[in-house]
Amino acid sequence: MSLNSFGHLFRVATWGESHGPALGATVDGCPPGVAVDEAMIQHWLDRRKPGQNRYTTQRQEADQVEILSGVFEGKTTGTPVQLMIRNTDQRSKDYSEIAEKFRPGHADITYWQKYGIRDYRGGGRSSARETAARVAAGGLARAALAALAPEVRITGYMVQMGPHRIDRDRFDMGEVERNSFWVPDAKAAEDWAGYLDGLRKSGNSVGAVIEVVASGVPAGLGAPIYGKLDTDLAAAMMSINAVKGVEIGEGMAAAELTGEANADEIFPGNDGKPVYSSNHAGGILGGISTGQDVVVRFAVKPTSSILKPRQTITKAGQATEIITKGRHDPCVGIRAVPVGEAMMACVILDHLLLHRGQIGDAGGRIG
Amino acid sequence: MSLNSFGHLFRVATWGESHGPALGATVDGCPPGVAVDEAMIQHWLDRRKPGQNRYTTQRQEADQVEILSGVFEGKTTGTPVQLMIRNTDQRSKDYSEIAEKFRPGHADITYWQKYGIRDYRGGGRSSARETAARVAAGGLARAALAALAPEVRITGYMVQMGPHRIDRDRFDMGEVERNSFWVPDAKAAEDWAGYLDGLRKSGNSVGAVIEVVASGVPAGLGAPIYGKLDTDLAAAMMSINAVKGVEIGEGMAAAELTGEANADEIFPGNDGKPVYSSNHAGGILGGISTGQDVVVRFAVKPTSSILKPRQTITKAGQATEIITKGRHDPCVGIRAVPVGEAMMACVILDHLLLHRGQIGDAGGRIG
Amino acid sequence: MSLNSFGHLFRVATWGESHGPALGATVDGCPPGVAVDEAMIQHWLDRRKPGQNRYTTQRQEADQVEILSGVFEGKTTGTPVQLMIRNTDQRSKDYSEIAEKFRPGHADITYWQKYGIRDYRGGGRSSARETAARVAAGGLARAALAALAPEVRITGYMVQMGPHRIDRDRFDMGEVERNSFWVPDAKAAEDWAGYLDGLRKSGNSVGAVIEVVASGVPAGLGAPIYGKLDTDLAAAMMSINAVKGVEIGEGMAAAELTGEANADEIFPGNDGKPVYSSNHAGGILGGISTGQDVVVRFAVKPTSSILKPRQTITKAGQATEIITKGRHDPCVGIRAVPVGEAMMACVILDHLLLHRGQIGDAGGRIG
Amino acid sequence: MSLNSFGHLFRVATWGESHGPALGATVDGCPPGVAVDEAMIQHWLDRRKPGQNRYTTQRQEADQVEILSGVFEGKTTGTPVQLMIRNTDQRSKDYSEIAEKFRPGHADITYWQKYGIRDYRGGGRSSARETAARVAAGGLARAALAALAPEVRITGYMVQMGPHRIDRDRFDMGEVERNSFWVPDAKAAEDWAGYLDGLRKSGNSVGAVIEVVASGVPAGLGAPIYGKLDTDLAAAMMSINAVKGVEIGEGMAAAELTGEANADEIFPGNDGKPVYSSNHAGGILGGISTGQDVVVRFAVKPTSSILKPRQTITKAGQATEIITKGRHDPCVGIRAVPVGEAMMACVILDHLLLHRGQIGDAGGRIG
């Protein structure tokens, strides 16, 4: 039981601190024979990489992944895959202030209370840099999905920044790659740029909501009762830094619906694949995939490192004030998009393997 | 790796179907020497029991728990505790319709697609009856908490039913036990009664939001990165039948806040216990408890069994219509309150044990 | 992580004490659609049942298994299977002596030191009665193997009792079911009867070695490095009460061999199945099955409950003497035979499922 | 569930192949505040390092460990510790022969049958080089033991090489560090040198038995039923390359004892610590430590890579002959000594943490 890992058969353990020599993911259980190389993993890391535009931290990290094990002549061998990323920009700044003071909203105080020691440089283990390891592991999961279930597509995007929501009527997946926010709404992208610039200049930050959709997921993935697909997705997303809420399908809004409105009616489809009138369930019933799109959303709180002075205390218990200077994202939610995708990829792959192991060909046909 | 269990050191595995001979929880890892007997567990089961008022299913189940192992002369021995509940009201009704048709919103279709076989009587394993086993396990967890951390208090209540939210200005915890909805707002309780009666009479149902608060939780519980306290709580709550969203602290609304507004400022307190200006974080920073109230909310979708006819298909793939007769709750969220409490109790206890094992007395002091 | 369970995908958790109301196994991960009923499980329990001949304890237990969940209309549903056995012969004897004194060779003292409380009646959780739950779970595993890998055959037998070993030249598997010791050597069976009678009459006991063979196991089961097939078998057998040693293939004698003698040479066979000149490896290379017989042996220490007076201490720390009266086996190894078989069945099934999940059809062909 | 890892709370996952860029151990659950640095880990690696004398492989590996995470300013932080060792001596030899032929006694054939792909260079993942990662993890475990249970001492040594056993009457622990075999018997060391030289010159190899003793282990570690201390030790030792048998205390010889002879009688000691007349049990009763020395032995088969020609087959299924040239140990058991110690250290630490988490101070006192 590693508390720094997740997954059942496709098991990802991450390690490393923000300002240590390196960080990475030890991935166990990747099926053998999957075509993968460093460039394929790097592709996904580059999407997440900081310093790419003015809305994300200016820390310069190459985030260059090295595959240290588990791949031979361009294919996975079924043994653990070690994905290592060296930290290169360990700026020699003065950390004495945050060594003594606890930054509000950060894990400084709880790490101290729990462990009695903490690597305070850049937040140590609690830094969002850890998510680079998830994205690397997600890249491997995508490679395995490409081999095992090529019809699966995983896409994440922002649907809300601060009080601003996308207009679902303008939804255009093609826009996602064209703007700095991964937002599927060209008008929103334009409006949000000005909004975020204002926040950044004032030294403030804001939260966001990310939606991740997996299409092409076969019916039957998941497992009662505690290994449900939605249970694992909720854990996966909640484990991402700064996430405070997770929704499947209708999510919290399901509370407002009547049973009549909420029922996704079922109709005959082709090849034994039923067709649904709607997808309030987010593609999951009883913890098991229906074959519809699996839809997850999660809320990311605003970046806690801001230039606004906040009240706090020192390790010695004295009242003080803190301003968190440094290179930070005004909306850390932007960089959470590829992280959410990576987590989705890992969870879907994991449940594909679980299903194959536990059920084989015994699943039921319709018609 | 049992997919029907949860927890790290305090491990709960549930088993049983709605209309099988019995159901229960196999609880491993309960500390020894905890005073507990069947009456103490029964107390919590009675709170959840169906058939108590006109808003919950009229199925009559004694839900009488038997402790079959792990307790000797009124105390736990450190060995597995088996908590069994016999199913008594297995009404000899005709299940032929739901054997052939898939009820929309239920797990009928996904269990079939996954397993190729399903115990369709009352939903089988996917029935909310499974939650009785959780409540029993939660009762044991509470007994252990009473011994190990007597300052911990766990309370759940409804904060929303359909479109109706409680008024936080009228919040009165004392009201929770005085109404049929476990709602801490006397006026809401009154209003909701009429609303729910209307839904029940029209054969419809509605969703709800439950909030569960754990107070007295010591700072330092939780573990990076994937064994975070909020990760485990998200999984625990999402695993409950019909839950579609989980929030910690501000939850989804965190997306709307600025960093300035969201920062829970820290002030010196007594005995090295800091005081916070607010609790947007829901008592958890970086996956580790702060010592503030741990606050979780989850949304329960409307009961899928309704008297309104809905379109569906048969196992043979033919289009048909279904009305789900039977004994069902118009708002299954009501009975989810004690279930949410039980899950909170299990998770908090589990992390107490984990912390003791991994950290011992090495945690840090403030001041 | 339940410490009272084993297995990866086919996960068996046992519960219950010797003199509590019941004991059982909660089995999670049994594939769906497996034909099984109580009679099929009972068949294996009856083999293990005490009181069958003069060489095993005279405790009278019906050991009647009840399937409480996970089976519907004669087939497994993929949900947890609860196998419960009521304790019927809880003889109202006086336990005051062993409540105060620690029996040498028993777990009385260590349970006390660990837990500070113990159910001393009949040894509580540490009683060999717990193995009934294993045998029940093994019966379910055999049913699943019959469906998934019908060519697998699992047979256990005694190869040594005290200083007496079987003569491999007289080895006749047909004899196993014909004598009280499950020994594949008619002459040994005859000789040992007299030997054991002598021990029993003198109130003494003796150890034994059991061999369990699984034939028909496909090549490729197992997993590096710590989920090796032999690692899991070693753990499975060592977890049985009173076992002190486990061997795979040559076992401890491998130390005496030269590399030349130990090499199992490989020759072409039919259908890509290689043929080996010998099986020193016990059917496992690098933790993975070769397709040869999987051969495991384990040593069971002599029953610790004997009529010979032994020195011990009381809970109060005072020196005293103890004679363990009661109904005990002069050679508890006899009843370990079906237990070893059950563990083998569970482990082989588990690795079949794991292989299917992680590898699917990607394994290599020869020729 | 990572199949390349072991441990409950102190969890060690290893990764890496013999001829890949690096190998290592990802260690999760090390308590915080443990003083450790690379030199302390290196100390143990140097003991295991190949190329040190004429009896071990002449492969030259610096085996230099790098701590990449989890340690800050000379102390563990409670986060995962990554211990990486670069492979430096990846000799550019011609591997075309073993790419096509399966070496008898090696995992070549089973890896191929399982995965359909294998890194054949030096045995890939199945190489004994993997044990360097275990030794590094064991070094960390020892550092943690020094902090948490400084009275624990762990020592391994050879007790048998081929047919030659040590003379227990000449047992002198002081000799262990004075000879090439870690044998506690000066005369044996002398005799075995000649014996092994002969084997080496003839291109042959031989097996060995290693004994590992942990003294100072407190009573009460372990857990029924499947998380027993002996179960975990059996798994830990059997998981080491080439191990074919594991014994606790009397081990296989327990079969020959009578109950009277086998009973370790108990006498009053000081401070509630009982004294035993003997230690047939190897310090473990009912899976729980007694406070006596924990004694484990394991047999290592002879090195499979020998210069004697052996019959085998090719991937294409053709009969052929093979001689395994290269740099190999005539008795791989020699280098297994520090590996066995490392596994013991990890298991003991793990159970110390488990006990602290699950039991705290609730254990029982004697007297």
PDB file of C-alpha atoms in Angstrom, chain C residues 112-275:
ATOM      1  CA  TRP C 112      -1.607 -11.281  24.541  1.00  0.00           C
ATOM      2  CA  GLN C 113       1.571  -9.295  24.050  1.00  0.00           C
ATOM      3  CA  LYS C 114       0.324  -7.828  20.814  1.00  0.00           C
ATOM      4  CA  TYR C 115      -3.308  -7.055  21.548  1.00  0.00           C
ATOM      5  CA  GLY C 116      -3.648  -6.911  25.324  1.00  0.00           C
ATOM      6  CA  ILE C 117      -6.813  -8.977  24.917  1.00  0.00           C
ATOM      7  CA  ARG C 118      -7.463 -12.413  23.473  1.00  0.00           C
ATOM      8  CA  ASP C 119     -10.299 -14.786  22.917  1.00  0.00           C
ATOM      9  CA  TYR C 120      -8.606 -17.703  24.629  1.00  0.00           C
ATOM     10  CA  ARG C 121     -11.391 -20.177  23.948  1.00  0.00           C
ATOM     11  CA  GLY C 122      -9.840 -22.836  21.760  1.00  0.00           C
ATOM     12  CA  GLY C 123      -7.115 -20.487  20.630  1.00  0.00           C
ATOM     13  CA  GLY C 124      -9.540 -17.930  19.233  1.00  0.00           C
ATOM     14  CA  ARG C 125      -8.429 -16.559  15.915  1.00  0.00           C
ATOM     15  CA  SER C 126      -5.174 -18.517  15.971  1.00  0.00           C
ATOM     16  CA  SER C 127      -6.981 -21.855  16.004  1.00  0.00           C
ATOM     17  CA  ALA C 128      -6.584 -24.191  13.058  1.00  0.00           C
ATOM     18  CA  ARG C 129     -10.343 -23.940  12.718  1.00  0.00           C
ATOM     19  CA  GLU C 130      -9.675 -20.833  10.625  1.00  0.00           C
ATOM     20  CA  THR C 131      -8.456 -23.155   7.889  1.00  0.00           C
ATOM     21  CA  ALA C 132     -12.022 -24.302   7.268  1.00  0.00           C
ATOM     22  CA  ALA C 133     -12.619 -20.873   5.739  1.00  0.00           C
ATOM     23  CA  ARG C 134      -9.621 -21.373   3.469  1.00  0.00           C
ATOM     24  CA  VAL C 135     -10.890 -24.730   2.328  1.00  0.00           C
ATOM     25  CA  ALA C 136     -14.271 -23.205   1.516  1.00  0.00           C
ATOM     26  CA  ALA C 137     -12.593 -20.443  -0.490  1.00  0.00           C
ATOM     27  CA  GLY C 138     -10.445 -23.060  -2.173  1.00  0.00           C
ATOM     28  CA  GLY C 139     -13.571 -24.913  -3.193  1.00  0.00           C
ATOM     29  CA  LEU C 140     -14.815 -21.800  -4.911  1.00  0.00           C
ATOM     30  CA  ALA C 141     -11.429 -21.330  -6.584  1.00  0.00           C
ATOM     31  CA  ARG C 142     -11.581 -24.900  -7.871  1.00  0.00           C
ATOM     32  CA  ALA C 143     -15.011 -24.257  -9.337  1.00  0.00           C
ATOM     33  CA  ALA C 144     -13.664 -21.196 -11.118  1.00  0.00           C
ATOM     34  CA  LEU C 145     -10.633 -23.128 -12.342  1.00  0.00           C
ATOM     35  CA  ALA C 146     -12.927 -25.827 -13.693  1.00  0.00           C
ATOM     36  CA  ALA C 147     -14.549 -23.157 -15.832  1.00  0.00           C
ATOM     37  CA  LEU C 148     -11.485 -21.164 -16.832  1.00  0.00           C
ATOM     38  CA  ALA C 149      -8.680 -23.721 -16.976  1.00  0.00           C
ATOM     39  CA  PRO C 150     -10.216 -27.198 -16.793  1.00  0.00           C
ATOM     40  CA  GLU C 151      -6.867 -28.862 -17.417  1.00  0.00           C
ATOM     41  CA  VAL C 152      -5.558 -27.721 -14.024  1.00  0.00           C
ATOM     42  CA  ARG C 153      -5.410 -30.495 -11.397  1.00  0.00           C
ATOM     43  CA  ILE C 154      -4.409 -29.859  -7.806  1.00  0.00           C
ATOM     44  CA  THR C 155      -3.433 -32.659  -5.481  1.00  0.00           C
ATOM     45  CA  GLY C 156      -1.884 -32.658  -2.042  1.00  0.00           C
ATOM     46  CA  TYR C 157      -0.478 -35.529  -0.025  1.00  0.00           C
ATOM     47  CA  MET C 158       1.833 -36.269   2.869  1.00  0.00           C
ATOM     48  CA  VAL C 159       5.404 -37.162   2.068  1.00  0.00           C
ATOM     49  CA  GLN C 160       6.813 -37.250   5.572  1.00  0.00           C
ATOM     50  CA  MET C 161       5.526 -37.835   9.095  1.00  0.00           C
ATOM     51  CA  GLY C 162       8.062 -37.359  11.826  1.00  0.00           C
ATOM     52  CA  PRO C 163      11.220 -39.084  10.660  1.00  0.00           C
ATOM     53  CA  HIS C 164       9.352 -41.289   8.189  1.00  0.00           C
ATOM     54  CA  ARG C 165       9.406 -40.385   4.511  1.00  0.00           C
ATOM     55  CA  ILE C 166       7.542 -41.968   1.676  1.00  0.00           C
ATOM     56  CA  ASP C 167       9.418 -44.150  -0.758  1.00  0.00           C
ATOM     57  CA  ARG C 168       9.205 -42.295  -4.089  1.00  0.00           C
ATOM     58  CA  ASP C 169       9.610 -45.625  -5.862  1.00  0.00           C
ATOM     59  CA  ARG C 170       6.316 -46.782  -4.399  1.00  0.00           C
ATOM     60  CA  PHE C 171       4.598 -43.486  -5.265  1.00  0.00           C
ATOM     61  CA  ASP C 172       1.007 -44.166  -6.289  1.00  0.00           C
ATOM     62  CA  MET C 173      -1.359 -41.225  -6.446  1.00  0.00           C
ATOM     63  CA  GLY C 174      -4.240 -43.655  -6.363  1.00  0.00           C
ATOM     64  CA  GLU C 175      -3.401 -44.488  -2.753  1.00  0.00           C
ATOM     65  CA  VAL C 176      -3.941 -40.944  -1.522  1.00  0.00           C
ATOM     66  CA  GLU C 177      -7.672 -41.311  -1.047  1.00  0.00           C
ATOM     67  CA  ARG C 178      -7.409 -44.797   0.433  1.00  0.00           C
ATOM     68  CA  ASN C 179      -5.748 -44.061   3.763  1.00  0.00           C
ATOM     69  CA  SER C 180      -6.117 -41.775   6.737  1.00  0.00           C
ATOM     70  CA  PHE C 181      -2.990 -39.778   5.950  1.00  0.00           C
ATOM     71  CA  TRP C 182      -3.407 -38.876   2.292  1.00  0.00           C
ATOM     72  CA  VAL C 183      -0.132 -40.633   1.656  1.00  0.00           C
ATOM     73  CA  PRO C 184       0.644 -41.922  -1.875  1.00  0.00           C
ATOM     74  CA  ASP C 185       2.416 -45.005  -0.591  1.00  0.00           C
ATOM     75  CA  ALA C 186       0.412 -47.938   0.735  1.00  0.00           C
ATOM     76  CA  LYS C 187       3.218 -49.311   2.815  1.00  0.00           C
ATOM     77  CA  ALA C 188       3.921 -45.979   4.453  1.00  0.00           C
ATOM     78  CA  ALA C 189       0.252 -45.609   5.307  1.00  0.00           C
ATOM     79  CA  GLU C 190       0.349 -48.916   7.119  1.00  0.00           C
ATOM     80  CA  ASP C 191       3.582 -48.198   8.983  1.00  0.00           C
ATOM     81  CA  TRP C 192       2.595 -44.693   9.976  1.00  0.00           C
ATOM     82  CA  ALA C 193      -0.662 -45.852  11.501  1.00  0.00           C
ATOM     83  CA  GLY C 194       1.168 -47.745  14.173  1.00  0.00           C
ATOM     84  CA  TYR C 195       3.644 -44.981  14.713  1.00  0.00           C
ATOM     85  CA  LEU C 196       0.957 -42.379  15.174  1.00  0.00           C
ATOM     86  CA  ASP C 197      -1.093 -44.589  17.464  1.00  0.00           C
ATOM     87  CA  GLY C 198       1.901 -44.804  19.725  1.00  0.00           C
ATOM     88  CA  LEU C 199       2.341 -41.071  19.810  1.00  0.00           C
ATOM     89  CA  ARG C 200      -1.332 -40.473  20.461  1.00  0.00           C
ATOM     90  CA  LYS C 201      -1.431 -42.909  23.345  1.00  0.00           C
ATOM     91  CA  SER C 202       1.598 -41.301  24.946  1.00  0.00           C
ATOM     92  CA  GLY C 203      -0.012 -37.867  24.626  1.00  0.00           C
ATOM     93  CA  ASN C 204       2.622 -36.696  22.219  1.00  0.00           C
ATOM     94  CA  SER C 205       2.452 -35.376  18.657  1.00  0.00           C
ATOM     95  CA  VAL C 206       4.613 -35.086  15.566  1.00  0.00           C
ATOM     96  CA  GLY C 207       5.214 -32.930  12.523  1.00  0.00           C
ATOM     97  CA  ALA C 208       4.801 -33.660   8.828  1.00  0.00           C
ATOM     98  CA  VAL C 209       5.670 -32.549   5.326  1.00  0.00           C
ATOM     99  CA  ILE C 210       2.944 -32.015   2.736  1.00  0.00           C
ATOM    100  CA  GLU C 211       3.490 -31.777  -0.995  1.00  0.00           C
ATOM    101  CA  VAL C 212       0.991 -30.067  -3.264  1.00  0.00           C
ATOM    102  CA  VAL C 213       1.204 -30.363  -7.025  1.00  0.00           C
ATOM    103  CA  ALA C 214      -0.658 -28.374  -9.623  1.00  0.00           C
ATOM    104  CA  SER C 215      -0.550 -29.907 -13.070  1.00  0.00           C
ATOM    105  CA  GLY C 216      -1.924 -28.401 -16.233  1.00  0.00           C
ATOM    106  CA  VAL C 217      -0.903 -24.894 -15.225  1.00  0.00           C
ATOM    107  CA  PRO C 218      -0.220 -22.897 -18.394  1.00  0.00           C
ATOM    108  CA  ALA C 219       3.200 -21.333 -18.916  1.00  0.00           C
ATOM    109  CA  GLY C 220       3.406 -17.635 -18.172  1.00  0.00           C
ATOM    110  CA  LEU C 221       1.645 -17.247 -14.810  1.00  0.00           C
ATOM    111  CA  GLY C 222       3.405 -15.104 -12.243  1.00  0.00           C
ATOM    112  CA  ALA C 223       4.906 -11.673 -12.218  1.00  0.00           C
ATOM    113  CA  PRO C 224       8.217 -10.083 -11.380  1.00  0.00           C
ATOM    114  CA  ILE C 225       9.492  -9.258  -8.909  1.00  0.00           C
ATOM    115  CA  TYR C 226       7.477  -9.443  -5.749  1.00  0.00           C
ATOM    116  CA  GLY C 227       4.287 -10.833  -7.242  1.00  0.00           C
ATOM    117  CA  LYS C 228       6.111 -13.968  -8.361  1.00  0.00           C
ATOM    118  CA  LEU C 229       4.141 -17.168  -8.420  1.00  0.00           C
ATOM    119  CA  ASP C 230       6.575 -18.785  -5.985  1.00  0.00           C
ATOM    120  CA  THR C 231       6.535 -15.729  -3.720  1.00  0.00           C
ATOM    121  CA  ASP C 232       2.777 -15.915  -3.467  1.00  0.00           C
ATOM    122  CA  LEU C 233       2.851 -19.675  -2.931  1.00  0.00           C
ATOM    123  CA  ALA C 234       5.457 -19.309  -0.199  1.00  0.00           C
ATOM    124  CA  ALA C 235       3.323 -16.721   1.547  1.00  0.00           C
ATOM    125  CA  ALA C 236       0.164 -18.764   1.089  1.00  0.00           C
ATOM    126  CA  MET C 237       1.651 -21.898   2.611  1.00  0.00           C
ATOM    127  CA  MET C 238       3.593 -20.147   5.366  1.00  0.00           C
ATOM    128  CA  SER C 239       0.360 -18.460   6.425  1.00  0.00           C
ATOM    129  CA  ILE C 240      -1.165 -21.839   7.331  1.00  0.00           C
ATOM    130  CA  ASN C 241      -1.110 -22.566  11.044  1.00  0.00           C
ATOM    131  CA  ALA C 242       1.990 -24.392  12.264  1.00  0.00           C
ATOM    132  CA  VAL C 243       3.886 -24.245   8.972  1.00  0.00           C
ATOM    133  CA  LYS C 244       7.620 -23.576   9.457  1.00  0.00           C
ATOM    134  CA  GLY C 245       9.120 -24.129   6.016  1.00  0.00           C
ATOM    135  CA  VAL C 246       8.169 -23.910   2.354  1.00  0.00           C
ATOM    136  CA  GLU C 247       9.921 -25.356  -0.652  1.00  0.00           C
ATOM    137  CA  ILE C 248       9.474 -24.985  -4.408  1.00  0.00           C
ATOM    138  CA  GLY C 249      10.789 -27.848  -6.540  1.00  0.00           C
ATOM    139  CA  GLU C 250      14.117 -28.942  -5.078  1.00  0.00           C
ATOM    140  CA  GLY C 251      13.605 -26.603  -2.187  1.00  0.00           C
ATOM    141  CA  MET C 252      16.284 -26.527   0.488  1.00  0.00           C
ATOM    142  CA  ALA C 253      18.068 -29.376  -1.290  1.00  0.00           C
ATOM    143  CA  ALA C 254      18.807 -27.023  -4.192  1.00  0.00           C
ATOM    144  CA  ALA C 255      21.702 -25.796  -2.108  1.00  0.00           C
ATOM    145  CA  GLU C 256      23.444 -29.117  -2.565  1.00  0.00           C
ATOM    146  CA  LEU C 257      23.192 -29.277  -6.313  1.00  0.00           C
ATOM    147  CA  THR C 258      25.690 -28.079  -8.877  1.00  0.00           C
ATOM    148  CA  GLY C 259      24.561 -25.887 -11.709  1.00  0.00           C
ATOM    149  CA  GLU C 260      25.082 -28.734 -14.084  1.00  0.00           C
ATOM    150  CA  ALA C 261      22.843 -31.083 -12.102  1.00  0.00           C
ATOM    151  CA  ASN C 262      20.215 -28.454 -11.421  1.00  0.00           C
ATOM    152  CA  ALA C 263      19.675 -27.286 -14.999  1.00  0.00           C
ATOM    153  CA  ASP C 264      16.360 -28.521 -16.332  1.00  0.00           C
ATOM    154  CA  GLU C 265      17.324 -28.976 -19.965  1.00  0.00           C
ATOM    155  CA  ILE C 266      14.798 -27.960 -22.586  1.00  0.00           C
ATOM    156  CA  PHE C 267      13.684 -29.871 -25.654  1.00  0.00           C
ATOM    157  CA  PRO C 268      11.200 -29.176 -28.424  1.00  0.00           C
ATOM    158  CA  GLY C 269       7.676 -30.389 -27.706  1.00  0.00           C
ATOM    159  CA  ASN C 270       4.342 -30.231 -29.425  1.00  0.00           C
ATOM    160  CA  ASP C 271       2.309 -27.099 -30.069  1.00  0.00           C
ATOM    161  CA  GLY C 272       5.041 -24.770 -28.895  1.00  0.00           C
ATOM    162  CA  LYS C 273       5.117 -26.433 -25.503  1.00  0.00           C
ATOM    163  CA  PRO C 274       8.694 -27.224 -24.574  1.00  0.00           C
ATOM    164  CA  VAL C 275       9.603 -30.448 -22.816  1.00  0.00           C
TER     165      VAL C 275
END
